[in-house]
Structure formats: C-alpha cells, structure tokens
Short mmCIF file of C-alpha atoms in Angstrom, two decimals:
data_model
loop_
_atom_site.label_atom_id
_atom_site.label_comp_id
_atom_site.label_asym_id
_atom_site.label_seq_id
_atom_site.Cartn_x
_atom_site.Cartn_y
_atom_site.Cartn_z
CA MET A 12 10.31 23.13 16.76
CA ARG A 13 12.72 22.75 13.87
CA VAL A 14 11.84 24.55 10.20
CA ARG A 15 13.79 23.95 7.64
CA THR A 16 13.78 26.40 4.22
CA ASP A 17 17.36 25.24 2.80
CA PRO A 18 17.86 23.62 -0.72
CA ASP A 19 18.81 20.40 0.36
CA ALA A 20 15.45 20.16 2.93
CA LEU A 21 13.23 20.86 0.03
CA ALA A 22 14.98 19.06 -2.99
CA GLU A 23 14.59 15.79 -0.29
CA PHE A 24 10.65 16.48 -0.59
CA ALA A 25 10.40 17.33 -3.59
CA THR A 26 9.54 14.17 -4.95
CA ASP A 27 8.98 9.72 -3.90
CA GLU A 28 9.78 6.65 -4.55
CA SER A 29 8.20 6.84 -8.08
CA GLY A 30 10.25 9.55 -8.88
CA ILE A 31 7.33 10.89 -10.98
CA PHE A 32 5.91 13.78 -9.14
CA GLN A 33 7.20 16.40 -8.64
CA ALA A 34 6.68 19.75 -6.00
CA GLU A 35 6.33 23.17 -6.93
CA GLU A 36 8.11 25.42 -4.60
CA ILE A 37 8.26 24.07 -1.86
CA GLU A 38 7.95 27.18 0.74
CA ALA A 39 9.63 25.28 3.79
CA VAL A 40 9.18 21.52 5.61
CA TYR A 41 8.03 21.02 8.87
CA TYR A 42 8.99 18.85 12.21
CA PRO A 43 6.87 18.48 14.51
CA GLN A 44 8.28 16.36 17.80
CA SER A 45 4.48 16.06 19.11
CA GLU A 46 0.82 16.49 17.96
CA GLU A 47 0.54 19.22 19.69
CA GLU A 48 3.18 20.74 17.20
CA LEU A 49 1.27 19.85 14.55
CA ALA A 50 -1.23 21.26 15.26
CA ASP A 51 0.39 24.49 15.79
CA ALA A 52 1.65 24.29 12.16
CA ILE A 53 -1.38 23.35 10.79
CA VAL A 54 -3.45 26.44 12.36
CA LYS A 55 -1.19 28.46 11.03
CA ALA A 56 -1.58 27.22 7.54
CA ASN A 57 -5.06 28.30 7.90
CA ALA A 58 -3.96 31.33 9.07
CA GLU A 59 -1.59 31.68 6.53
CA GLY A 60 -3.66 30.51 3.13
CA SER A 61 -0.09 27.84 2.68
CA LEU A 62 -1.16 24.93 1.55
CA ALA A 63 0.50 22.06 3.37
CA THR A 64 1.75 18.27 2.25
CA LEU A 65 2.05 15.82 4.78
CA SER A 66 5.53 14.02 4.66
CA GLY A 67 6.28 10.07 5.81
CA GLY A 68 8.52 7.74 5.41
CA GLY A 69 8.14 8.75 1.57
CA THR A 70 8.01 5.09 0.02
CA GLY A 71 4.90 5.42 -1.98
CA ILE A 72 4.55 6.06 -5.39
CA THR A 73 1.85 7.53 -6.72
CA GLY A 74 2.41 10.78 -5.49
CA GLY A 75 0.28 11.24 -1.89
CA ARG A 76 3.47 12.94 -0.21
CA VAL A 77 4.43 15.32 -3.25
CA ALA A 78 3.53 19.18 -3.14
CA ILE A 79 2.51 19.40 -6.96
CA HIS A 80 0.59 23.14 -6.13
CA GLY A 81 3.33 24.15 -3.32
CA GLY A 82 2.62 25.00 0.20
CA LEU A 83 4.41 23.57 3.01
CA VAL A 84 5.47 20.21 3.45
CA ILE A 85 4.58 18.72 7.69
CA SER A 86 7.76 15.86 8.09
CA THR A 87 5.79 13.08 10.58
CA GLN A 88 9.75 11.59 10.82
CA ASP A 89 10.18 13.29 14.42
CA LEU A 90 6.69 11.98 15.82
CA ARG A 91 8.31 9.09 17.62
CA ASP A 92 7.21 8.82 21.54
CA PRO A 93 3.50 8.39 21.87
CA ARG A 94 1.37 10.61 24.84
CA ALA A 95 1.68 8.67 28.48
CA ARG A 96 0.00 5.65 29.52
CA ASP A 97 -0.36 3.36 32.61
CA LEU A 98 1.19 0.64 30.54
CA PRO A 99 4.54 -0.89 29.57
CA ARG A 100 6.67 1.22 27.64
CA TYR A 101 9.56 0.12 24.44
CA GLU A 102 12.02 2.33 24.11
CA VAL A 103 14.96 1.99 22.17
CA GLU A 104 17.90 5.04 20.99
CA GLN A 105 19.19 4.87 17.58
CA TYR A 106 21.43 7.21 15.59
CA GLY A 107 20.83 9.85 18.80
CA LYS A 108 16.79 9.66 18.00
CA LYS A 109 15.24 7.91 21.23
CA TYR A 110 12.06 5.70 19.48
CA ALA A 111 8.80 4.73 21.67
CA ILE A 112 5.62 2.50 22.08
CA TYR A 113 3.17 1.21 24.85
CA VAL A 114 2.23 -2.03 24.54
CA ASP A 115 -0.60 -3.84 26.89
CA GLY A 116 0.59 -7.37 26.65
CA ALA A 117 -2.49 -8.89 27.86
CA ALA A 118 -4.86 -7.73 25.58
CA ARG A 119 -2.25 -7.64 23.30
CA GLU A 120 -2.54 -3.78 22.14
CA ALA A 121 -0.36 -1.71 20.52
CA TYR A 122 -0.07 1.92 20.95
CA VAL A 123 2.58 3.82 17.87
CA PRO A 124 3.09 7.09 17.29
CA ALA A 125 3.06 8.24 13.28
CA GLY A 126 6.30 8.62 12.63
CA ILE A 127 8.10 4.77 13.41
CA SER A 128 8.67 2.68 10.58
CA LEU A 129 7.35 -1.12 10.75
CA GLU A 130 10.97 -1.99 11.63
CA MET A 131 11.11 -0.05 14.55
CA LEU A 132 7.60 -1.67 15.45
CA ALA A 133 8.96 -4.69 15.16
CA THR A 134 12.10 -4.33 16.46
CA LEU A 135 10.16 -2.28 19.99
CA LEU A 136 7.75 -5.29 20.50
CA PRO A 137 7.90 -8.08 23.02
CA LYS A 138 9.29 -10.58 20.63
CA ASP A 139 6.70 -12.90 20.97
CA LEU A 140 4.09 -10.56 19.39
CA LEU A 141 3.20 -9.22 15.69
CA TYR A 142 2.33 -6.60 13.42
CA PRO A 143 0.93 -8.41 11.09
CA PRO A 144 0.56 -5.55 8.48
CA ASP A 145 2.86 -6.95 5.20
CA PRO A 146 3.84 -4.12 2.90
CA THR A 147 7.15 -5.02 1.69
CA GLU A 148 8.18 -1.07 1.83
CA LYS A 149 9.59 -1.77 6.32
CA THR A 150 10.74 1.75 6.06
CA ALA A 151 7.66 2.89 5.49
CA PHE A 152 5.59 4.97 8.44
CA MET A 153 2.85 4.01 10.79
CA GLY A 154 1.06 7.06 9.39
CA GLY A 155 1.37 6.21 6.23
CA THR A 156 0.87 3.13 6.34
CA ILE A 157 -2.62 3.95 8.70
CA ALA A 158 -3.33 7.20 4.79
CA THR A 159 -2.73 4.46 2.37
CA ASN A 160 -4.59 1.07 4.14
CA ALA A 161 -1.33 -0.86 3.44
CA SER A 162 -0.71 -3.87 2.31
CA GLY A 163 1.41 -7.20 1.65
CA ALA A 164 2.26 -10.46 1.02
CA ARG A 165 0.77 -11.61 3.77
CA THR A 166 -2.76 -9.93 3.19
CA PHE A 167 -3.92 -13.22 1.65
CA TYR A 168 -4.20 -14.76 5.45
CA TYR A 169 -4.48 -11.53 7.97
CA GLY A 170 -5.80 -9.41 5.85
CA PRO A 171 -4.77 -5.53 5.35
CA THR A 172 -3.73 -2.16 7.06
CA ARG A 173 -7.39 -1.65 8.48
CA ASP A 174 -8.28 -4.94 9.85
CA TRP A 175 -5.83 -4.56 12.47
CA VAL A 176 -6.47 -0.61 14.15
CA ILE A 177 -8.46 -0.08 16.71
CA GLY A 178 -8.17 3.90 17.54
CA LEU A 179 -7.03 6.55 16.31
CA ARG A 180 -5.83 9.94 17.54
CA LEU A 181 -5.51 12.93 14.69
CA VAL A 182 -5.24 16.89 13.67
CA LEU A 183 -8.56 17.69 11.78
CA PRO A 184 -7.82 19.81 8.31
CA THR A 185 -8.48 22.68 10.90
CA GLY A 186 -5.68 21.78 13.83
CA GLU A 187 -8.48 20.60 15.82
CA ARG A 188 -7.55 17.20 17.18
CA MET A 189 -9.53 13.66 17.75
CA ALA A 190 -9.51 10.52 19.84
CA ILE A 191 -11.50 7.65 18.08
CA LYS A 192 -11.78 4.25 18.68
CA ARG A 193 -13.81 1.27 16.71
CA GLY A 194 -17.43 0.68 17.42
CA GLU A 195 -17.64 4.36 19.42
CA VAL A 196 -19.49 6.24 16.16
CA THR A 197 -21.01 4.45 12.87
CA ALA A 198 -23.43 5.74 10.32
CA ARG A 199 -26.25 6.54 10.73
CA ASP A 200 -29.07 7.40 7.65
CA GLY A 201 -26.12 8.15 5.66
CA MET A 202 -23.91 10.17 8.03
CA LEU A 203 -21.25 10.25 10.64
CA THR A 204 -21.94 12.56 13.23
CA PHE A 205 -19.36 13.69 15.81
CA GLN A 206 -16.92 16.00 17.74
CA SER A 207 -12.93 17.66 18.15
CA GLU A 208 -12.19 17.12 21.39
CA ALA A 209 -12.24 21.43 21.07
CA GLY A 210 -16.28 20.33 21.21
CA THR A 211 -16.41 21.06 17.18
CA GLY A 212 -19.12 19.18 15.57
CA TYR A 213 -18.70 17.87 12.40
CA ALA A 214 -21.76 15.57 9.86
CA VAL A 215 -19.58 13.76 7.07
CA ARG A 216 -22.71 12.10 4.24
CA VAL A 217 -20.94 8.98 3.70
CA PRO A 218 -20.23 8.24 -0.35
CA THR A 219 -23.01 6.92 -1.86
CA TYR A 220 -20.84 4.58 -4.05
CA GLN A 221 -20.24 1.14 -3.99
CA VAL A 222 -16.80 -0.11 -2.88
CA PRO A 223 -15.51 -3.03 -5.06
CA GLU A 224 -16.34 -6.70 -2.79
CA VAL A 225 -12.15 -7.07 -3.80
CA LYS A 226 -8.67 -6.27 -2.03
CA ASN A 227 -8.92 -2.60 -2.51
CA ALA A 228 -7.43 0.72 -1.39
CA ALA A 229 -8.61 3.33 -4.01
CA GLY A 230 -10.77 6.23 -2.56
CA LEU A 231 -12.15 6.78 0.77
CA TYR A 232 -13.72 3.83 2.32
CA ALA A 233 -17.72 4.69 2.39
CA ALA A 234 -20.44 1.63 3.65
CA PRO A 235 -24.29 2.89 4.86
CA ASP A 236 -23.18 1.42 8.68
CA MET A 237 -19.41 2.24 9.07
CA ASP A 238 -17.40 3.09 11.51
CA LEU A 239 -15.94 6.73 11.42
CA VAL A 240 -12.83 4.80 12.28
CA ASP A 241 -12.44 2.93 8.23
CA LEU A 242 -12.96 7.03 7.02
CA PHE A 243 -9.45 8.19 7.92
CA ILE A 244 -8.01 4.71 7.28
CA GLY A 245 -6.97 4.61 3.52
CA CYS A 246 -7.74 8.60 2.85
CA GLU A 247 -4.68 9.68 2.46
CA GLY A 248 -4.39 12.84 4.12
CA LEU A 249 -7.21 13.97 2.46
CA LEU A 250 -9.18 14.53 6.22
CA GLY A 251 -5.78 14.32 8.95
CA VAL A 252 -3.41 13.88 9.76
CA VAL A 253 -2.74 10.07 12.33
CA THR A 254 -0.23 11.16 14.90
CA GLU A 255 -0.82 7.42 17.53
CA VAL A 256 -2.27 3.92 16.29
CA GLN A 257 -3.76 1.71 18.93
CA VAL A 258 -3.34 -1.56 16.98
CA ARG A 259 -4.39 -5.24 17.47
CA LEU A 260 -1.28 -7.81 17.64
CA VAL A 261 -1.11 -11.54 17.49
CA HIS A 262 1.39 -13.75 18.54
CA LYS A 263 3.54 -15.00 16.43
CA PRO A 264 4.40 -17.74 14.42
CA GLU A 265 7.10 -20.65 16.10
CA SER A 266 7.95 -21.28 12.82
CA ILE A 267 7.42 -20.30 9.29
CA VAL A 268 8.44 -22.58 5.90
CA GLY A 269 9.25 -20.47 2.80
CA GLU A 270 8.76 -22.58 -0.68
CA ILE A 271 9.12 -21.14 -4.22
CA ALA A 272 8.40 -23.61 -6.77
CA PHE A 273 9.14 -23.83 -10.66
CA PHE A 274 7.09 -24.68 -12.95
CA ALA A 275 7.85 -25.09 -16.75
CA GLU A 276 3.80 -23.87 -17.75
CA GLU A 277 1.96 -20.97 -16.61
CA GLU A 278 -0.77 -23.52 -16.31
CA GLN A 279 0.98 -25.19 -14.01
CA ALA A 280 1.51 -22.84 -11.65
CA LEU A 281 -2.07 -21.34 -11.36
CA GLY A 282 -3.28 -25.00 -10.65
CA PHE A 283 -0.64 -24.54 -8.42
CA VAL A 284 -1.83 -21.76 -6.86
CA ASP A 285 -5.42 -22.34 -6.66
CA ASP A 286 -4.75 -26.44 -4.38
CA LEU A 287 -2.81 -23.55 -2.39
CA ARG A 288 -5.80 -21.66 -1.69
CA GLN A 289 -8.34 -24.60 -1.33
CA ALA A 290 -5.73 -26.14 1.52
CA ALA A 291 -6.32 -22.24 3.07
CA ARG A 292 -9.53 -22.16 3.10
CA GLU A 293 -10.18 -25.75 4.39
CA GLY A 294 -7.93 -25.74 6.59
CA THR A 295 -5.02 -27.99 6.11
CA MET A 296 -2.67 -25.93 6.39
CA GLN A 297 -2.05 -21.98 7.47
CA VAL A 298 -1.10 -20.16 4.09
CA LEU A 299 0.33 -16.78 4.85
CA ALA A 300 1.09 -15.98 1.51
CA ILE A 301 1.45 -16.47 -2.53
CA GLU A 302 3.23 -14.64 -4.79
CA TYR A 303 3.64 -15.34 -8.26
CA PHE A 304 6.86 -14.65 -11.06
CA ASP A 305 6.04 -15.40 -14.26
CA GLU A 306 8.41 -15.65 -16.95
CA HIS A 307 9.42 -12.51 -18.77
CA CYS A 308 9.56 -11.40 -14.50
CA LEU A 309 12.16 -14.68 -14.59
CA GLN A 310 13.74 -13.72 -17.26
CA PHE A 311 14.69 -10.68 -15.53
CA MET A 312 15.66 -10.85 -12.11
CA GLU A 313 19.07 -11.42 -11.04
CA HIS A 314 19.90 -14.10 -8.76
CA GLU A 315 21.31 -17.07 -8.48
CA ALA A 316 18.07 -18.78 -7.52
CA VAL A 317 16.42 -18.49 -10.66
CA GLU A 318 15.06 -21.13 -12.85
CA LYS A 319 15.43 -19.26 -15.88
CA THR A 320 13.70 -21.81 -18.18
CA ALA A 321 10.64 -21.99 -15.88
CA GLY A 322 7.42 -20.88 -17.25
CA ALA A 323 6.80 -18.59 -13.84
CA ALA A 324 7.37 -19.52 -10.15
CA VAL A 325 5.34 -19.42 -7.07
CA TYR A 326 6.59 -18.31 -3.13
CA THR A 327 3.99 -19.61 -0.69
CA GLU A 328 4.64 -18.67 3.36
CA ILE A 329 3.04 -21.58 6.10
CA ALA A 330 3.09 -21.33 9.73
CA GLY A 331 4.05 -24.81 11.02
CA THR A 332 7.56 -27.11 10.17
CA LEU A 333 8.12 -28.97 7.33
CA ASP A 334 6.19 -31.55 9.18
CA ASP A 335 3.02 -29.10 8.45
CA ILE A 336 3.34 -28.52 4.75
CA ASP A 337 1.43 -32.56 3.63
CA PRO A 338 -0.71 -30.17 0.93
CA LEU A 339 1.59 -28.48 -0.25
CA MET A 340 3.81 -31.06 -1.40
CA GLU A 341 0.62 -33.14 -2.81
CA ALA A 342 0.26 -30.10 -4.75
CA LEU A 343 3.83 -29.44 -5.74
CA GLU A 344 3.39 -33.73 -7.22
CA ALA A 345 0.21 -32.69 -9.06
CA HIS A 346 1.24 -29.65 -10.77
CA GLU A 347 5.00 -30.98 -11.81
CA SER A 348 7.05 -28.39 -10.31
CA ALA A 349 10.18 -28.58 -12.18
CA GLN A 350 12.00 -27.19 -9.35
CA ASP A 351 11.16 -25.99 -5.53
CA TRP A 352 13.88 -23.92 -3.06
CA PHE A 353 12.23 -24.17 0.54
CA ALA A 354 13.42 -22.02 3.54
CA GLU A 355 13.00 -22.94 7.21
CA THR A 356 15.61 -20.87 9.37
CA GLU A 357 16.04 -17.31 9.35
CA ASP A 358 18.38 -16.91 7.01
CA ASP A 359 17.11 -19.14 4.73
CA ARG A 360 13.93 -17.01 4.18
CA GLN A 361 16.18 -13.73 4.39
CA GLU A 362 17.75 -15.19 1.57
CA GLN A 363 14.19 -15.71 -0.36
CA LYS A 364 13.09 -11.99 0.64
CA ALA A 365 16.15 -11.12 -1.93
CA PHE A 366 14.82 -12.76 -4.57
CA ARG A 367 11.59 -12.02 -3.88
CA HIS A 368 12.94 -7.94 -3.33
CA SER A 369 15.64 -8.41 -6.47
CA LEU A 370 12.90 -7.63 -8.51
CA PRO A 371 10.81 -4.23 -7.96
CA GLU A 372 14.86 -2.84 -7.19
CA GLY A 373 15.81 -4.55 -10.15
CA ILE A 374 13.35 -2.93 -12.57
CA ASN A 375 13.66 0.79 -11.49
CA SER A 376 17.73 0.15 -11.97
CA TYR A 377 16.51 -1.24 -14.91
CA LEU A 378 14.52 1.83 -16.31
CA ARG A 379 17.01 4.68 -14.50
CA ARG A 380 19.75 3.17 -17.55
CA GLN A 381 17.10 3.50 -20.05
CA GLY A 382 16.09 7.54 -18.53
CA THR A 383 12.31 6.12 -18.43
CA GLN A 384 9.98 5.62 -15.67
CA LYS A 385 7.71 2.43 -14.38
CA LEU A 386 4.11 2.45 -14.64
CA GLY A 387 3.02 -0.62 -12.84
CA THR A 388 -0.41 -1.58 -12.53
CA ASP A 389 -2.10 -2.33 -9.37
CA LEU A 390 -5.15 -4.10 -10.19
CA VAL A 391 -7.66 -6.24 -8.14
CA VAL A 392 -10.60 -8.32 -9.39
CA PRO A 393 -13.44 -10.73 -8.49
CA ALA A 394 -11.76 -14.37 -8.42
CA GLU A 395 -14.13 -15.97 -10.71
CA TYR A 396 -12.35 -13.96 -13.27
CA PHE A 397 -9.19 -13.71 -12.20
CA ARG A 398 -8.44 -16.44 -15.36
CA GLU A 399 -10.29 -14.44 -17.55
CA MET A 400 -8.21 -10.97 -16.86
CA ILE A 401 -4.55 -12.95 -16.98
CA GLU A 402 -5.93 -12.95 -20.27
CA HIS A 403 -6.04 -9.43 -20.56
CA TYR A 404 -3.05 -8.65 -19.24
CA HIS A 405 -1.08 -10.88 -21.71
CA ALA A 406 -2.31 -9.61 -24.57
CA ALA A 407 -1.82 -5.87 -23.65
CA GLY A 408 1.69 -6.64 -22.76
CA GLU A 409 1.56 -9.12 -26.03
CA ALA A 410 0.65 -5.80 -27.98
CA PHE A 411 3.22 -3.67 -26.61
CA ALA A 412 5.67 -5.61 -28.03
CA GLN A 413 4.50 -6.40 -31.84
CA GLU A 414 4.41 -2.37 -31.45
CA TYR A 415 7.76 -2.12 -30.56
CA PRO A 416 9.83 -5.70 -31.41
CA ARG A 417 12.88 -4.84 -29.90
CA GLU A 418 15.06 -7.30 -27.72
CA GLY A 419 14.24 -7.15 -23.69
CA GLN A 420 11.20 -7.46 -21.80
CA HIS A 421 8.13 -5.78 -22.44
CA TYR A 422 6.49 -6.32 -19.43
CA LEU A 423 6.49 -7.76 -16.46
CA MET A 424 3.78 -9.81 -14.48
CA PHE A 425 4.20 -10.66 -10.68
CA GLY A 426 2.63 -9.91 -7.10
CA HIS A 427 -0.03 -11.05 -4.64
CA ILE A 428 -2.26 -13.55 -6.65
CA GLY A 429 -3.16 -14.60 -3.45
CA ASN A 430 -5.67 -11.91 -3.03
CA TYR A 431 -5.73 -12.65 -6.55
CA HIS A 432 -4.43 -9.89 -7.66
CA LEU A 433 -0.89 -9.38 -9.43
CA HIS A 434 1.25 -6.43 -10.92
CA VAL A 435 1.35 -5.65 -14.40
CA ASN A 436 4.55 -3.70 -14.90
CA PHE A 437 5.51 -1.96 -18.63
CA VAL A 438 8.79 -1.54 -19.07
CA PRO A 439 8.94 1.10 -21.92
CA HIS A 440 12.91 2.55 -23.18
CA ASN A 441 11.90 6.35 -24.83
CA ALA A 442 8.51 8.28 -24.85
CA ASP A 443 7.07 6.88 -27.37
CA GLU A 444 6.66 3.87 -26.00
CA LEU A 445 6.31 4.80 -22.53
CA ARG A 446 2.91 6.39 -24.62
CA CYS A 447 1.50 3.50 -25.53
CA ALA A 448 2.38 1.19 -22.40
CA LYS A 449 -0.31 4.44 -20.97
CA GLY A 450 -3.22 3.29 -23.58
CA LEU A 451 -2.99 -0.33 -23.31
CA TYR A 452 -2.33 0.44 -18.90
CA ALA A 453 -5.84 2.95 -19.30
CA GLY A 454 -7.39 -0.32 -20.87
CA LEU A 455 -6.66 -3.00 -17.88
CA ALA A 456 -7.84 -0.46 -15.69
CA ARG A 457 -10.55 -0.17 -17.43
CA ARG A 458 -11.76 -3.88 -17.86
CA ALA A 459 -10.79 -4.79 -14.33
CA VAL A 460 -13.62 -2.02 -12.78
CA SER A 461 -15.81 -3.27 -15.76
CA LEU A 462 -15.51 -7.34 -13.65
CA GLY A 463 -16.15 -5.24 -9.88
CA GLY A 464 -12.61 -4.73 -9.42
CA THR A 465 -10.64 -1.98 -8.85
CA ILE A 466 -7.54 0.05 -9.88
CA SER A 467 -5.92 -0.11 -6.48
CA GLY A 468 -5.47 -3.38 -4.48
CA GLU A 469 -2.78 -0.78 -2.35
CA HIS A 470 -0.74 1.71 -3.78
CA GLY A 471 -3.58 3.95 -3.66
CA VAL A 472 -4.42 6.60 -6.29
CA GLY A 473 -2.47 10.00 -4.54
CA LYS A 474 -1.67 11.72 -7.53
CA LYS A 475 -2.74 10.06 -10.52
CA THR A 476 -4.33 10.30 -13.60
CA ILE A 477 -5.16 8.73 -16.54
CA LEU A 478 -5.24 9.13 -20.36
CA MET A 479 -8.75 8.70 -21.69
CA ASP A 480 -10.29 8.91 -24.99
CA GLY A 481 -7.48 11.85 -25.81
CA GLU A 482 -8.55 13.51 -22.26
CA GLU A 483 -6.32 13.66 -19.54
CA LEU A 484 -8.51 12.18 -16.20
CA PRO A 485 -8.20 11.99 -12.59
CA TYR A 486 -7.11 7.74 -11.74
CA LEU A 487 -9.63 7.73 -10.00
CA GLU A 488 -12.82 8.72 -12.03
CA ILE A 489 -12.59 5.19 -14.12
CA MET A 490 -13.80 3.39 -10.85
CA TYR A 491 -16.58 6.06 -9.22
CA GLY A 492 -17.05 9.03 -11.93
CA LYS A 493 -17.13 12.27 -11.79
CA GLU A 494 -19.77 12.42 -8.97
CA GLY A 495 -17.90 9.98 -7.02
CA LEU A 496 -14.90 12.45 -6.80
CA LEU A 497 -17.32 15.53 -5.63
CA GLU A 498 -19.03 13.46 -2.84
CA ILE A 499 -14.95 12.24 -2.06
CA ALA A 500 -15.07 16.67 -2.38
CA ARG A 501 -17.81 17.73 -0.31
CA VAL A 502 -16.35 15.11 2.49
CA LYS A 503 -13.35 16.84 1.96
CA ARG A 504 -15.17 20.22 2.45
CA VAL A 505 -16.79 19.32 5.82
CA LEU A 506 -12.62 18.74 7.62
CA ASP A 507 -10.94 20.72 5.68
CA PRO A 508 -13.06 24.41 4.89
CA ASN A 509 -10.44 26.07 3.36
CA LEU A 510 -8.43 22.87 1.02
CA ILE A 511 -5.17 23.14 2.89
CA LEU A 512 -4.25 19.67 3.43
CA ASN A 513 -2.49 17.30 0.83
CA VAL A 514 -4.71 19.07 -2.02
CA GLY A 515 -4.58 16.95 -4.85
CA ASN A 516 -4.53 13.74 -3.91
CA MET A 517 -8.14 11.32 -5.09
CA VAL A 518 -9.99 14.68 -6.50
CA PRO A 519 -7.90 17.11 -8.26
CA ARG A 520 -7.90 21.05 -6.44
CA GLU A 521 -10.98 22.31 -9.83
CA TYR A 522 -13.14 19.56 -8.56
CA LEU A 523 -12.97 20.51 -4.73
CA LEU A 524 -13.28 24.26 -5.89
CA GLU A 525 -17.21 22.83 -7.12
CA VAL A 526 -18.64 21.89 -4.86
#
C-alpha cells in the first residue's frame, strides 16, 4: 500500500472544494488499492489510536473529508477494480491507471468500485445503459456519492442515489468487512441486527427522530422498518467505508430536449414550473429536471446566452423529441416566456450545461477575488410551503443588501426547483458582511425546519456549525436537537468503539464522548 508523508500529499488533502475547512496536522496519507489493504489501514489506526479520515474525490463542500482533528487520511482513489465476478467486465486505462466495472446487462445492474468517478462510470457502461443519479460534480467518486446520498438536477425524475443502490461492500470502523444487500436485513422493534464477515454481531438502535418527507441528506437515515443498506447510505463516513457498490441501471432515453426559458417576472417563472410539475404528475411529458435562476443570477452570470434583463430563467430537460413537448410549449405561451433556447443535439445540450455550470464557477471565482467565502443554503421545504419559503429567501437577501448597500449582488437564488430545493448563496465582501449573512442563514434554516423541511437537500452536513443565539452549534442540531445527535453518536459507538473514523462529521467529537 502506498503511504505518503511529503508536504505536497498532505496539502492536497488539507481542505475540500469549499476551501472553508482546514485540516490539523495530518500524519500520513494512505492509498489502499484493495479492500484488504483498506481494512489493514483501519486495523492499524485502531491499534495505534490514530484518527482516520476518509477522502474520495474531494468535491464535497461541508468538510466531510477534512481531518480537522488530525490523524491519518485514507484516500479511496486507488480503489478502481471490483472483486472478480462471472459477468462481463468493462475496463479502460487512462494515464497509466486501469478502471473496471462488471455489468449484468440482463438484470441491468453494475458492480462499481468506490474510487471510480461518475464520469468514468458513464464512460465504462455500455452505451445504451445509464446510472441515473445526476450530481453536478461528475468527478465525484462513487464511494463519496454513497456516503452523501448525492443527488442533482435529474433527482426530480430519478430520485437520489439511495433509490439506485442494491448492495454494498464495506469496511467497518474496526477493520472488519461486510457485504450487505437490500432486503436481507431490516429493522425489527427499532433494532438493526447483523454480522460482519468475521462473525462479529452488531445490534444498532435506529434513531427515533423524524426524518422529513422531502429530499433530504441531513443525518443518518431512520425509519422503524428501515433496511440496513440505508443506514450506510448518507452516513458521511461515520459508520464505515464503502469499497464497492451494486447499483441498478436503466436504458438511456433515446433523445433529450433541453430548454432554457427566460421570463420578465419571477411569478411567471414560478407558474411555468408549476405547469411542468403538473405535466410530470399526469405523465403527459417525461420531465427529467427543472432548474431555476433568479434575476440576480442572470445579472451575475457571464455567458452569451444570458438574458440580463429577465426576472428569472428555468432550465428543463425532457425525455423525447420536439414532437413530445406540447405541454411545454403551452406553458411557455401561458406564462409569456420572453425568450427561449431549445437544445436537441448533444452539442447544444452541452452548451446548456456550460450555461448552468457557469454560475457556481463564477461565484467561487468572484469570492476568491474578494478574499472571502460563499455562504450557501441547501434547504428544502414541503410543496405547500414553497412559495412562503421563497418570500423568506427574498426577505433575508434584501435585509442583507439594506444592511450593506454597495454595488454588486448580495444574494443569488438558484437550483433544483422541481424538488422545492433552491440554493440561496449570500455573497459577502468582507468579514462583517459574512457575520451578518451567517445570522440570516441561521434564521432561514430554522424557518425551513419549522415548515417540515430539511437543512440539507443534497450536500450533507459534514462538519458545519451554525451561530445560534450567540453560540456555535452543530448544524444538524437545528433539525434533531442535541438528543438526536446523541442518538447518532450511540449508533457510531456500536460500530466504532474506538471513535476513530471520520470524527466530527454530523456530530462533534465532544458529543461522541458523552455516550
């Protein structure tokens, strides 16, 4: 197994895509090339009393892979070859590295190692098959997408990662290994009872908090009759390391139409979105994604197709051809679209994706020039409260602008409106503005929870904290209270008795020591 301690290696793992979190003294970076080597690394960490923090592709923005308490980092980037199976093997070599998966075409299933990225998986799969989860960052590793229950634009139609996972291979925090498959172990009387491959028995009490009935990536999944597989999906590395994933596949749509519509007023855009959702519910169109950009986003974006004077824009993907989109055309006319941009060819769709991605990339570059950081919400609320939540978003953004009048945008509202899931990004120019924005952020998070929503629709909570009434608290505490976090800590204690793996994610270290 490769082990590096040189400054370049340590610096590579010192933060994540957010740039907000910073690692303490990293002792070494381990690069296991097999499940066996990974298990050996974790056994060694237990024996030496070292903390171990997992790192996938480094695309997260909540500090999940950042070793804030120091210790070892275990990178999954060399886990690129699954265990041998009597199935067709698909492999490719790039830059001297071999990547491989196994595919059961008849069952439409694939076996994928943790260190393969989403874009590499798409390259390896037979051309007629698709792994539907669609996170924006295609360089994210499969293991990381499982750890965060990742989702993206097409979650509107396909659902999140959780819906496509059949089985997992794992290394537990003790170094023991385990294979689990959906349907084999379910909770009884609030307990999940199972064994590792070595025969060690575990009994985990399912947390009793209420998981919101919206798109959600905050905290351990919990339900009275839940499947064991779902305990590990979205656990943010607290409970084990995913080494291999068995996933469901679908046939690719034969064709996809992309559409970006610009509207003079926000209300017109929201009415258009309502019509798209209605068409999807009725089955008159196969709507894959509905994405939103407010007027501030359009003024901020640098792309030749942006209509700078519009009040909002909506991006839609529909499975089919231009002959299959009559409900879309009717909605454009009903809500008086000022301009629209259709894409039916792959080149045109890629240009539309460049339009979408120019916003987050532009925000990050802008804030680096300002010497400050983005503060982005990840809130979701139930459908019946969505319009109310938008009013709260605007009120918070305008309060920020009034407190710090200046040129430039103060807030940007965009994202997965099909799932009632918008990101409000505050754009602070200095430390004072950042402190103000953090207070507004906390208020919005509390409001979303009070409406039955979640503080994280897709990013997870990682090591995020929030300033509440003058006190810095774990972000997840807004949803589940301290007792809910202690329930998560008790689950971790069962599986990780030495408290070594990904310490600080979801639950702060001091809470783990209370149980």
